[in-house]
Short mmCIF file of C-alpha atoms and ligand atoms in Angstrom, two decimals:
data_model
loop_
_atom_site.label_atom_id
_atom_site.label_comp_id
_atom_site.label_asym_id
_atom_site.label_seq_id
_atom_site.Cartn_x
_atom_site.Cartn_y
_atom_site.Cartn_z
CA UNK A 1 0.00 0.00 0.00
CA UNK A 2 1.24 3.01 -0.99
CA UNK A 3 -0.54 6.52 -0.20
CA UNK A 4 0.72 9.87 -0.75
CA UNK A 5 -0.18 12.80 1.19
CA UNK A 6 -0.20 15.65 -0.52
CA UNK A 7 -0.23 18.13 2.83
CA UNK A 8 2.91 16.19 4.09
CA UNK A 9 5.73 18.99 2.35
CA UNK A 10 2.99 21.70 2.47
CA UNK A 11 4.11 22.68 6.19
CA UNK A 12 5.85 26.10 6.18
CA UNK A 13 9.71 25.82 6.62
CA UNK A 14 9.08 28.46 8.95
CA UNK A 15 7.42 26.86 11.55
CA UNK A 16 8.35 24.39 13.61
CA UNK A 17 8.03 20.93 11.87
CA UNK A 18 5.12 18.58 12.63
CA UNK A 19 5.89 15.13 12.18
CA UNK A 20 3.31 12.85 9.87
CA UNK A 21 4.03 10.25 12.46
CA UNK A 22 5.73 9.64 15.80
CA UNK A 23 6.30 6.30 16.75
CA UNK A 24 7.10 5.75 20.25
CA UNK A 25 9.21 2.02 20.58
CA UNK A 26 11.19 0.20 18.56
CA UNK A 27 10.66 -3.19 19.52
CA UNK A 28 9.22 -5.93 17.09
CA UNK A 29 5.93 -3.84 17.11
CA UNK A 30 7.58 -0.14 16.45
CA UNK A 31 9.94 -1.32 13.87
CA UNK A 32 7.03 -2.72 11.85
CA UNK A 33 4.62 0.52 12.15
CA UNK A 34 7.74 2.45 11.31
CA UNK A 35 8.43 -0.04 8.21
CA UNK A 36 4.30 0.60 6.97
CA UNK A 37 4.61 4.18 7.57
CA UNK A 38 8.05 4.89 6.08
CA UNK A 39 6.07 2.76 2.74
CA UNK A 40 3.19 5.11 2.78
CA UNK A 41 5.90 8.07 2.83
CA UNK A 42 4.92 9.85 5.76
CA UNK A 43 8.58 9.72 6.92
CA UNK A 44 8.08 8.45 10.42
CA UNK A 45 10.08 9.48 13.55
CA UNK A 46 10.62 6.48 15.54
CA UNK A 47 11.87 7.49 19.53
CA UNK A 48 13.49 4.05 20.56
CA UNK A 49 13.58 4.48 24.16
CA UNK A 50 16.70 2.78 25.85
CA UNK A 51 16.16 -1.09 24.02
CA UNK A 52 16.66 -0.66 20.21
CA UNK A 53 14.90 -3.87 19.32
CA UNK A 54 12.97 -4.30 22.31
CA UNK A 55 12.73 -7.11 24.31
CA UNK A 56 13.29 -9.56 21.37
CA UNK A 57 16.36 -7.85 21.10
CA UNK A 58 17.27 -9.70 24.55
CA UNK A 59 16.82 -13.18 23.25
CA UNK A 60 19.50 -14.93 21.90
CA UNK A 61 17.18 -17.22 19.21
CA UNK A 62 13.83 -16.94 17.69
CA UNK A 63 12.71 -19.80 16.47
CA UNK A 64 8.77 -18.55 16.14
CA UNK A 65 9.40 -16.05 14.06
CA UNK A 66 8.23 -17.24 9.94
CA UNK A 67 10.48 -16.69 7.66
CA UNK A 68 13.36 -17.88 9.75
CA UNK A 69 13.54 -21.62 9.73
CA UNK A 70 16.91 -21.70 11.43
CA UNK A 71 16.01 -19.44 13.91
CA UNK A 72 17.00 -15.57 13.87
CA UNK A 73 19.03 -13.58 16.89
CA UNK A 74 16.94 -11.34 18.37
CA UNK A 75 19.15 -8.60 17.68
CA UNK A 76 20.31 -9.58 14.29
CA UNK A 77 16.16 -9.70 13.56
CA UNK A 78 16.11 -6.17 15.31
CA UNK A 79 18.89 -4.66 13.23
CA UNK A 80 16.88 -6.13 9.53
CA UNK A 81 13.89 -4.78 10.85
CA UNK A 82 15.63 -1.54 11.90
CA UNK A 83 17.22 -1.17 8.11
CA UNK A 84 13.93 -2.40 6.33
CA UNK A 85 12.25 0.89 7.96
CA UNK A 86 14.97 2.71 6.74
CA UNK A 87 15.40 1.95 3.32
CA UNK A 88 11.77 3.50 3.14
CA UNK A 89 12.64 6.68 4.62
CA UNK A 90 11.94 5.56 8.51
CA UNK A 91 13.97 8.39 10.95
CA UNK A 92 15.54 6.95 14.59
CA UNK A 93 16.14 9.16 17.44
CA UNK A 94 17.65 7.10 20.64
CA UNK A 95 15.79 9.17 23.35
CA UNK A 96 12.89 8.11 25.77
CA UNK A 97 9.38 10.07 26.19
CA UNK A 98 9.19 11.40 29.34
CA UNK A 99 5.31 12.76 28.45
CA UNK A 100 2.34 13.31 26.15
CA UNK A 101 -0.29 15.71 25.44
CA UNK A 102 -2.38 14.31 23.56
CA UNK A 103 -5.50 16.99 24.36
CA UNK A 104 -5.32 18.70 20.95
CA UNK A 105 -3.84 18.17 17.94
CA UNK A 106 -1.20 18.07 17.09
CA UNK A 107 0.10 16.40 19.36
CA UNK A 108 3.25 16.73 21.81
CA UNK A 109 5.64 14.45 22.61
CA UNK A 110 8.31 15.36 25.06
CA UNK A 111 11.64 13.32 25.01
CA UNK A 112 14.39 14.11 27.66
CA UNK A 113 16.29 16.16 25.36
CA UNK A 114 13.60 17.52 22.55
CA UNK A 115 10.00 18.42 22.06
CA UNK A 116 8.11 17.17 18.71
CA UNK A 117 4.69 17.88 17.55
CA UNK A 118 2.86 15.14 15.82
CA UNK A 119 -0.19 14.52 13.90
CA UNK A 120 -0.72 11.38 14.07
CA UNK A 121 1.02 9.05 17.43
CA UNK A 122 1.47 5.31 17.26
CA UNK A 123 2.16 3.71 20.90
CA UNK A 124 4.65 0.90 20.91
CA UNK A 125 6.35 0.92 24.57
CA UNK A 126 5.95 -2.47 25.10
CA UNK A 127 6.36 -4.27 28.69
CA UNK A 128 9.09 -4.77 31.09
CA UNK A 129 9.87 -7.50 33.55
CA UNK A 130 7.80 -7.28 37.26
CA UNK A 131 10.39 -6.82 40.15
CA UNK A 132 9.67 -9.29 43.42
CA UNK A 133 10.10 -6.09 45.35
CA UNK A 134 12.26 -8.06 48.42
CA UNK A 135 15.30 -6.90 49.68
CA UNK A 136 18.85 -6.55 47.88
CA UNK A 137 17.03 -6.80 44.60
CA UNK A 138 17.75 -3.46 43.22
CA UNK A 139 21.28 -3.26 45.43
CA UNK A 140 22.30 -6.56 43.17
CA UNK A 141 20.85 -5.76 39.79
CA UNK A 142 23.38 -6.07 37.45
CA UNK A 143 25.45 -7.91 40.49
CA UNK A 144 23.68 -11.17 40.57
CA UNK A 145 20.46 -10.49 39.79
CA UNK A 146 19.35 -10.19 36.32
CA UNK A 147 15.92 -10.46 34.05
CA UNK A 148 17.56 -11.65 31.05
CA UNK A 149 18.86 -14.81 30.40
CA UNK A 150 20.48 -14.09 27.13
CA UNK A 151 22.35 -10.99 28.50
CA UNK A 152 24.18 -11.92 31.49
CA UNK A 153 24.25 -16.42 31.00
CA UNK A 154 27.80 -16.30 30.22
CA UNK A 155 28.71 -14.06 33.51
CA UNK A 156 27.31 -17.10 34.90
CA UNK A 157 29.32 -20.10 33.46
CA UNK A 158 30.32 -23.35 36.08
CA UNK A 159 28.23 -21.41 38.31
CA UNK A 160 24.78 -21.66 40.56
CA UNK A 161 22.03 -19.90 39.47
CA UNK A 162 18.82 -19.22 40.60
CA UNK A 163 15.25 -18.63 38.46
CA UNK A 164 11.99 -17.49 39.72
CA UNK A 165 8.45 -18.25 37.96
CA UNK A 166 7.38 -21.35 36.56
CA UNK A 167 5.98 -19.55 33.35
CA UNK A 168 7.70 -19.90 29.29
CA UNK A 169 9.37 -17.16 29.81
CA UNK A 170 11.37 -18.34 33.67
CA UNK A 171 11.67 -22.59 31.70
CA UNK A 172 12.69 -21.10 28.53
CA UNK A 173 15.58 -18.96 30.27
CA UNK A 174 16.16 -21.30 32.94
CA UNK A 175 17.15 -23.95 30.03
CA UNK A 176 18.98 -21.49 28.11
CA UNK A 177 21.06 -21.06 31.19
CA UNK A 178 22.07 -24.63 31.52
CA UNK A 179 24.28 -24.11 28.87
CA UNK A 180 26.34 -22.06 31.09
CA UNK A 181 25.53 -22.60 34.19
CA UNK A 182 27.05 -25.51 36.76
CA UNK A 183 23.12 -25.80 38.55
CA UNK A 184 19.92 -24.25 38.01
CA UNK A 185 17.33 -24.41 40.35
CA UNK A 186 14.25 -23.00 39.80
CA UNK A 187 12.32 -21.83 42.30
CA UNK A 188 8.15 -21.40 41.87
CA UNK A 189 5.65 -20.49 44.30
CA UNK A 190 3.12 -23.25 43.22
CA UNK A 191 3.77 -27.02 42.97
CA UNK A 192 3.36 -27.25 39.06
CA UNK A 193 4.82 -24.97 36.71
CA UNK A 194 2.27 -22.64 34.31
CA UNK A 195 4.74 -23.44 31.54
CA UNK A 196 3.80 -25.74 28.26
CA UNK A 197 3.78 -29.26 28.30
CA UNK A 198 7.03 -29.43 25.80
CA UNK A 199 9.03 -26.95 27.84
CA UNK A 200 7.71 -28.96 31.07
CA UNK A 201 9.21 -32.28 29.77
CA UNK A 202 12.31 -30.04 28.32
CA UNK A 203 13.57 -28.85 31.44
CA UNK A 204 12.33 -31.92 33.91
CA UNK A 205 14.25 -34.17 31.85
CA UNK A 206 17.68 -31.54 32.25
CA UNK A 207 19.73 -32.92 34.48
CA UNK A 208 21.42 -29.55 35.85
CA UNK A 209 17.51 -28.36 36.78
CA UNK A 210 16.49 -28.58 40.37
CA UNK A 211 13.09 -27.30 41.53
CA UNK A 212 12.18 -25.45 44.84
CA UNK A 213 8.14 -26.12 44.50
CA UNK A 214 5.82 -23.78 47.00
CA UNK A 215 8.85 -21.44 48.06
CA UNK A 216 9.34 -17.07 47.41
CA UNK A 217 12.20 -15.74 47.82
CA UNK A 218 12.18 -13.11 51.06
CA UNK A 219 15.65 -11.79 50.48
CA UNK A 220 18.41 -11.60 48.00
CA UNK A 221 21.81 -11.97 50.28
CA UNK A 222 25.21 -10.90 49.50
CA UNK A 223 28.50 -8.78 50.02
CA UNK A 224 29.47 -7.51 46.68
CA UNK A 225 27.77 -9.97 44.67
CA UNK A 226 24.62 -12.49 45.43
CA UNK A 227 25.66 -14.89 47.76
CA UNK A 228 22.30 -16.64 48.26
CA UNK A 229 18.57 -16.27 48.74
CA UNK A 230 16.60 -16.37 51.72
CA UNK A 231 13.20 -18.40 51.23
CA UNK A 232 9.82 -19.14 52.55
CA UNK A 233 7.33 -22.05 51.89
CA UNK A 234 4.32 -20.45 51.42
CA UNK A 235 2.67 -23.62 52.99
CA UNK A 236 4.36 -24.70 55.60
CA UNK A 237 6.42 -20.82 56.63
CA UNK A 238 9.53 -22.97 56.73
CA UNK A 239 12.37 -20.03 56.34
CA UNK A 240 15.68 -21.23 54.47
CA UNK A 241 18.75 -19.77 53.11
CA UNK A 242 20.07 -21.05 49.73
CA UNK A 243 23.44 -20.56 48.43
CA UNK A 244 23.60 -18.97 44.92
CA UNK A 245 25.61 -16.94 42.50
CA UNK A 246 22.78 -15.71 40.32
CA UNK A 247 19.06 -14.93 40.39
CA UNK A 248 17.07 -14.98 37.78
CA UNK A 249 13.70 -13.10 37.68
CA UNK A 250 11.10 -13.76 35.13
CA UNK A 251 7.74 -13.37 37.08
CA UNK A 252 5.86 -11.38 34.00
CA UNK A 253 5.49 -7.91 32.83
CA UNK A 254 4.02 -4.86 33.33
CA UNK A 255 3.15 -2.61 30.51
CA UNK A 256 4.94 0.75 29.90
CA UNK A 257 1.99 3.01 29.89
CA UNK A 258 2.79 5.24 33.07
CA UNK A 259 3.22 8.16 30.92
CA UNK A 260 -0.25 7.83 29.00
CA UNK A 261 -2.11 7.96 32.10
CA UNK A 262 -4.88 9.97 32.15
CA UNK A 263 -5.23 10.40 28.56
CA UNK A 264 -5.47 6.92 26.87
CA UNK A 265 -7.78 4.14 28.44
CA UNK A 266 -5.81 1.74 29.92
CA UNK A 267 -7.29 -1.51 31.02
CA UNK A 268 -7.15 -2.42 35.14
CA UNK A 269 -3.77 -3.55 34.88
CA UNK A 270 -2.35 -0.78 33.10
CA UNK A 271 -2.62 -2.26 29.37
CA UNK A 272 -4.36 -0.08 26.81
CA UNK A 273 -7.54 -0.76 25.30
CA UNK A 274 -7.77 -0.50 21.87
CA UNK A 275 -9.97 -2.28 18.91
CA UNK A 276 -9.00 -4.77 16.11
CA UNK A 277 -8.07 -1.21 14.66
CA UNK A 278 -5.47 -0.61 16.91
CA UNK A 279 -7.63 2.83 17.78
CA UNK A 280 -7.25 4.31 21.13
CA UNK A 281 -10.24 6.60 22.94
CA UNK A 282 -8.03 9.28 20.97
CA UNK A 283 -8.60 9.89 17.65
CA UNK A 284 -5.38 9.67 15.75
CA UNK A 285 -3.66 7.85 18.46
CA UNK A 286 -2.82 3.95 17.43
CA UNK A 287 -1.42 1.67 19.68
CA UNK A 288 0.27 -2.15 18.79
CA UNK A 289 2.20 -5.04 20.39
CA UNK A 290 2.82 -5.84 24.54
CA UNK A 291 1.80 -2.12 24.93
CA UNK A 292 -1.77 -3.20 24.57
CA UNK A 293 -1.07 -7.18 24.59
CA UNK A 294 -1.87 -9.13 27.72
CA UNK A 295 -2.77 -12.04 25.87
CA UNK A 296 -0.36 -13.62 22.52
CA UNK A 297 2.70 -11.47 23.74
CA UNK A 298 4.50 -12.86 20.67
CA UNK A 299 7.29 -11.26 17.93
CA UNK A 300 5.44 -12.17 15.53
CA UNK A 301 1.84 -10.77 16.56
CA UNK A 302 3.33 -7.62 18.08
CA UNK A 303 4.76 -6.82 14.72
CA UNK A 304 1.33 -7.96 13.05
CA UNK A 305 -0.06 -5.37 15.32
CA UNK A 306 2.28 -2.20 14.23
CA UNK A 307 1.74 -2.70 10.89
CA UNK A 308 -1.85 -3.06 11.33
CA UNK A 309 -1.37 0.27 13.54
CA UNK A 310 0.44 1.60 10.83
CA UNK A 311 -2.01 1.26 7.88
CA UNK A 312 -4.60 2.83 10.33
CA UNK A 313 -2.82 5.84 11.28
CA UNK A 314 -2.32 5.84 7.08
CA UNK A 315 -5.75 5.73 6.29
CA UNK A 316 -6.40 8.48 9.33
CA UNK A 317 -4.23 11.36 8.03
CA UNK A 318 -5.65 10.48 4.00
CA UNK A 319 -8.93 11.02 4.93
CA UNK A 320 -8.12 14.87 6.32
CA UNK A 321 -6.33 14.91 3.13
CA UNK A 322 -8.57 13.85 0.76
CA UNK A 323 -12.54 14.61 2.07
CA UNK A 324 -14.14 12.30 -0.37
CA UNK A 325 -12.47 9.37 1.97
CA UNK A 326 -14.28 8.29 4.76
CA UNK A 327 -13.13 9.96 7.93
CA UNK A 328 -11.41 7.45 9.67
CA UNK A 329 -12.07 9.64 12.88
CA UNK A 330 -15.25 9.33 12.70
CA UNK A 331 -15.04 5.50 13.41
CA UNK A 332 -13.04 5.92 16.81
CA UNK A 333 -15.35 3.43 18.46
CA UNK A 334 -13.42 3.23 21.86
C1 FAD B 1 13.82 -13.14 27.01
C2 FAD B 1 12.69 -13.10 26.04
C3 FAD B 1 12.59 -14.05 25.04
C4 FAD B 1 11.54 -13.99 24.11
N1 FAD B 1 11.49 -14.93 23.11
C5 FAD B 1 10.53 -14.84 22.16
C6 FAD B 1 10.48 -15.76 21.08
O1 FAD B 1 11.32 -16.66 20.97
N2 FAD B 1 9.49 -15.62 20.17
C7 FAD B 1 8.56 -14.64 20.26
O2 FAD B 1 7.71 -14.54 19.38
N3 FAD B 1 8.57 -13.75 21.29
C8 FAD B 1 9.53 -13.82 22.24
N4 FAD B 1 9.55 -12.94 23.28
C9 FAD B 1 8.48 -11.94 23.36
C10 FAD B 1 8.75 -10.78 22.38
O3 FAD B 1 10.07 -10.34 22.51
C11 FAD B 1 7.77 -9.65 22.66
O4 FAD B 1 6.46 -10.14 22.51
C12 FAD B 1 7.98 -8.47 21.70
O5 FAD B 1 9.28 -7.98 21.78
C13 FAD B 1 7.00 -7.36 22.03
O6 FAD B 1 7.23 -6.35 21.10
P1 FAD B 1 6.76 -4.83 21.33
O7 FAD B 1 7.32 -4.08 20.18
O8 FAD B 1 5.31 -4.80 21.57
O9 FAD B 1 7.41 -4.35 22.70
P2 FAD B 1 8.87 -4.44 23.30
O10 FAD B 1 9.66 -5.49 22.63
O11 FAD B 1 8.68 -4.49 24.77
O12 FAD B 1 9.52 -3.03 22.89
C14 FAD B 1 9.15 -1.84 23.53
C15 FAD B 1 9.91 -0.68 22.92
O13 FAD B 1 9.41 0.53 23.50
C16 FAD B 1 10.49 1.34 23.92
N5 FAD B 1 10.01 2.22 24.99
C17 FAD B 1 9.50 1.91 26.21
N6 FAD B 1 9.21 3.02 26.91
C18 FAD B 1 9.53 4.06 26.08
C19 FAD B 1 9.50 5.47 26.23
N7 FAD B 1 9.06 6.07 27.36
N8 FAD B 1 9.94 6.25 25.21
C20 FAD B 1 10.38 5.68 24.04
N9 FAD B 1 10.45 4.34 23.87
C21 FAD B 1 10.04 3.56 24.88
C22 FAD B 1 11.57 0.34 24.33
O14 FAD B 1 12.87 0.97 24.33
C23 FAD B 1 11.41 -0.70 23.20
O15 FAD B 1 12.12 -0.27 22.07
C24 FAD B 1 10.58 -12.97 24.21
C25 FAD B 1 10.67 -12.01 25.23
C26 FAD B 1 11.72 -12.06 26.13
C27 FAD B 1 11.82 -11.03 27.21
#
């Protein structure tokens, strides 16, 4: 699809320059809205926040992702997707949004070293990992503790490690770290894991994977590094300590939507609602992937989602172009 608009080069050189479209992430969903928009030549300005590639950039394989039946990196698939946008005319800045107003048109979007003003916003901050919130958590981050597997494994190699969460995301890592690490025990606060059946098998049949069923983890213990990890069985209030090098943390996410408080819906926890439209309550506001994503939290349907997002926001700015078109903001059904 290719749509020209022909009020895109009529703004004054004058004044200050409104973007056709801001995309906020660059994460499997940002990268793909950026790709669709930088097709229909509206020359999008993509603000990556601090993980170019998102959290597929973290993983080390894809093996979900079609096209790829060897499997892709996540940040070699980040980097194609980065250079596909582009090719097409897609613009990068490497800054974070710090806030919106998204009251009145155009809109502004606030970085932490620029202000833009946009006509037409696509949402694609993603999620990031939950914290357990227990002391020496945040004193060891980066010193033992870690929420990604593919980033910090090899700091751990011929040593113990500790995962928590007994979802894909805590047996998928928690495999991925046997390759490194000497033990990995992984401890859940349930007595069955929520993981697939495959996975399940995967990791009960590794030999270096110990579980620690019914147990959270109180404390994170250390001098300069983890040292080990105080526990309690939720059943029978048995405390324990448990020597460690690592801890792992992959006990879901929460979506990045703090700064659109107030002005988009957002769902009870903190996802926000949109339609199979990828419309927002604000007209000329799309939103795609984990951002609004509870549910299939997948590469491949987060990118579905931007482009979707993408074509959307297209058909949006066309129809103020052109008046015999539909207005598309006259459909915002949310
Ligand atoms: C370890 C791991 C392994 C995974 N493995 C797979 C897999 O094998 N297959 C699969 O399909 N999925 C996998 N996933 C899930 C997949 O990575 C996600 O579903 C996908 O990345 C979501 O894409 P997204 O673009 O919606 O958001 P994200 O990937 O979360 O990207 C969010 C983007 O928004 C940016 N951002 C956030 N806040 C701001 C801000 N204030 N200003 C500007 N930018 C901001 C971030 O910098 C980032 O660029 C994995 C996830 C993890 C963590």
């Amino acid at each position: 699809m290719e749509l020209k608009l022909s009020g895109v080069s009529s703004q004054k050189e004058s004044q200050e320059k409104i973007e056709n479209v801001i995309v906020i992430g660059a994460g499997p969903a940002g990268l793909s809205a950026a790709l669709y928009a930088a097709r229909a030549e509206l020359e999008p300005l993509v603000l990556t926040g601090t993980e170019l590639g998102g959290q597929a950039s973290l993983t080390n394989i894809i093996e979900n992702y079609p096209g790829f039946p060897d499997g892709v990196g996540g940040n070699e698939l980040s980097d194609l997707l980065q250079k596909h946008a582009e090719k097409f005319g897609a613009r990068f800045e490497y800054d974070a949004v710090e806030r919106v107003d998204l009251s009145h048109r155009p809109f502004t979007v606030k970085t932490y070293s620029k202000e833009y003003q946009t006509r037409v916003l696509i949402v694609t901050s993603g999620a990031s990992p939950n914290h357990l919130d227990v002391p020496g958590e945040k004193e060891f981050t980066g010193k033992g503790v870690s929420y990604c597997a593919t980033c910090d494994g090899w700091f751990f190699k011929d040593k113990k490690v500790v995962v928590v969460g007994g979802g894909d995301s805590a047996i998928e890592e928690g495999l991925f770290l046997t390759r490194f690490a000497s033990s990995v025990t992984i401890v859940h606060r349930r007595h069955e894991l929520r993981a697939g059946v495959i996975l399940q098998n995967r990791v009960k049949s590794n030999s270096k994977v110990n579980f620690i069923w019914d147990s959270v983890i109180t404390e994170i213990l250390g001098d300069k590094h983890v040292e080990a990890v105080s526990l309690r069985n939720v059943k029978s209030g048995e405390e324990s300590t448990f020597q460690t090098d690592g801890v792992f943390i992959f006990i879901g996410h929460k979506p990045n939507t703090a700064i659109f408080k107030g002005q988009l819906n957002l769902d009870q926890n903190g996802y926000v609602i949109t339609d199979m439209s990828m419309r927002t309550n604000v007209p000329g506001v799309y939103v795609a992937g984990e951002v609004a994503d509870p549910t299939f939290r997948q590469v491949v349907t987060s990118a579905g989602m931007g482009a979707a997002a993408a074509i959307q926001a297209t058909r949006f700015l066309e129809s103020e172009e052109s008046p015999e078109i539909p207005e598309e903001k006259e459909k915002q059904r949310i």
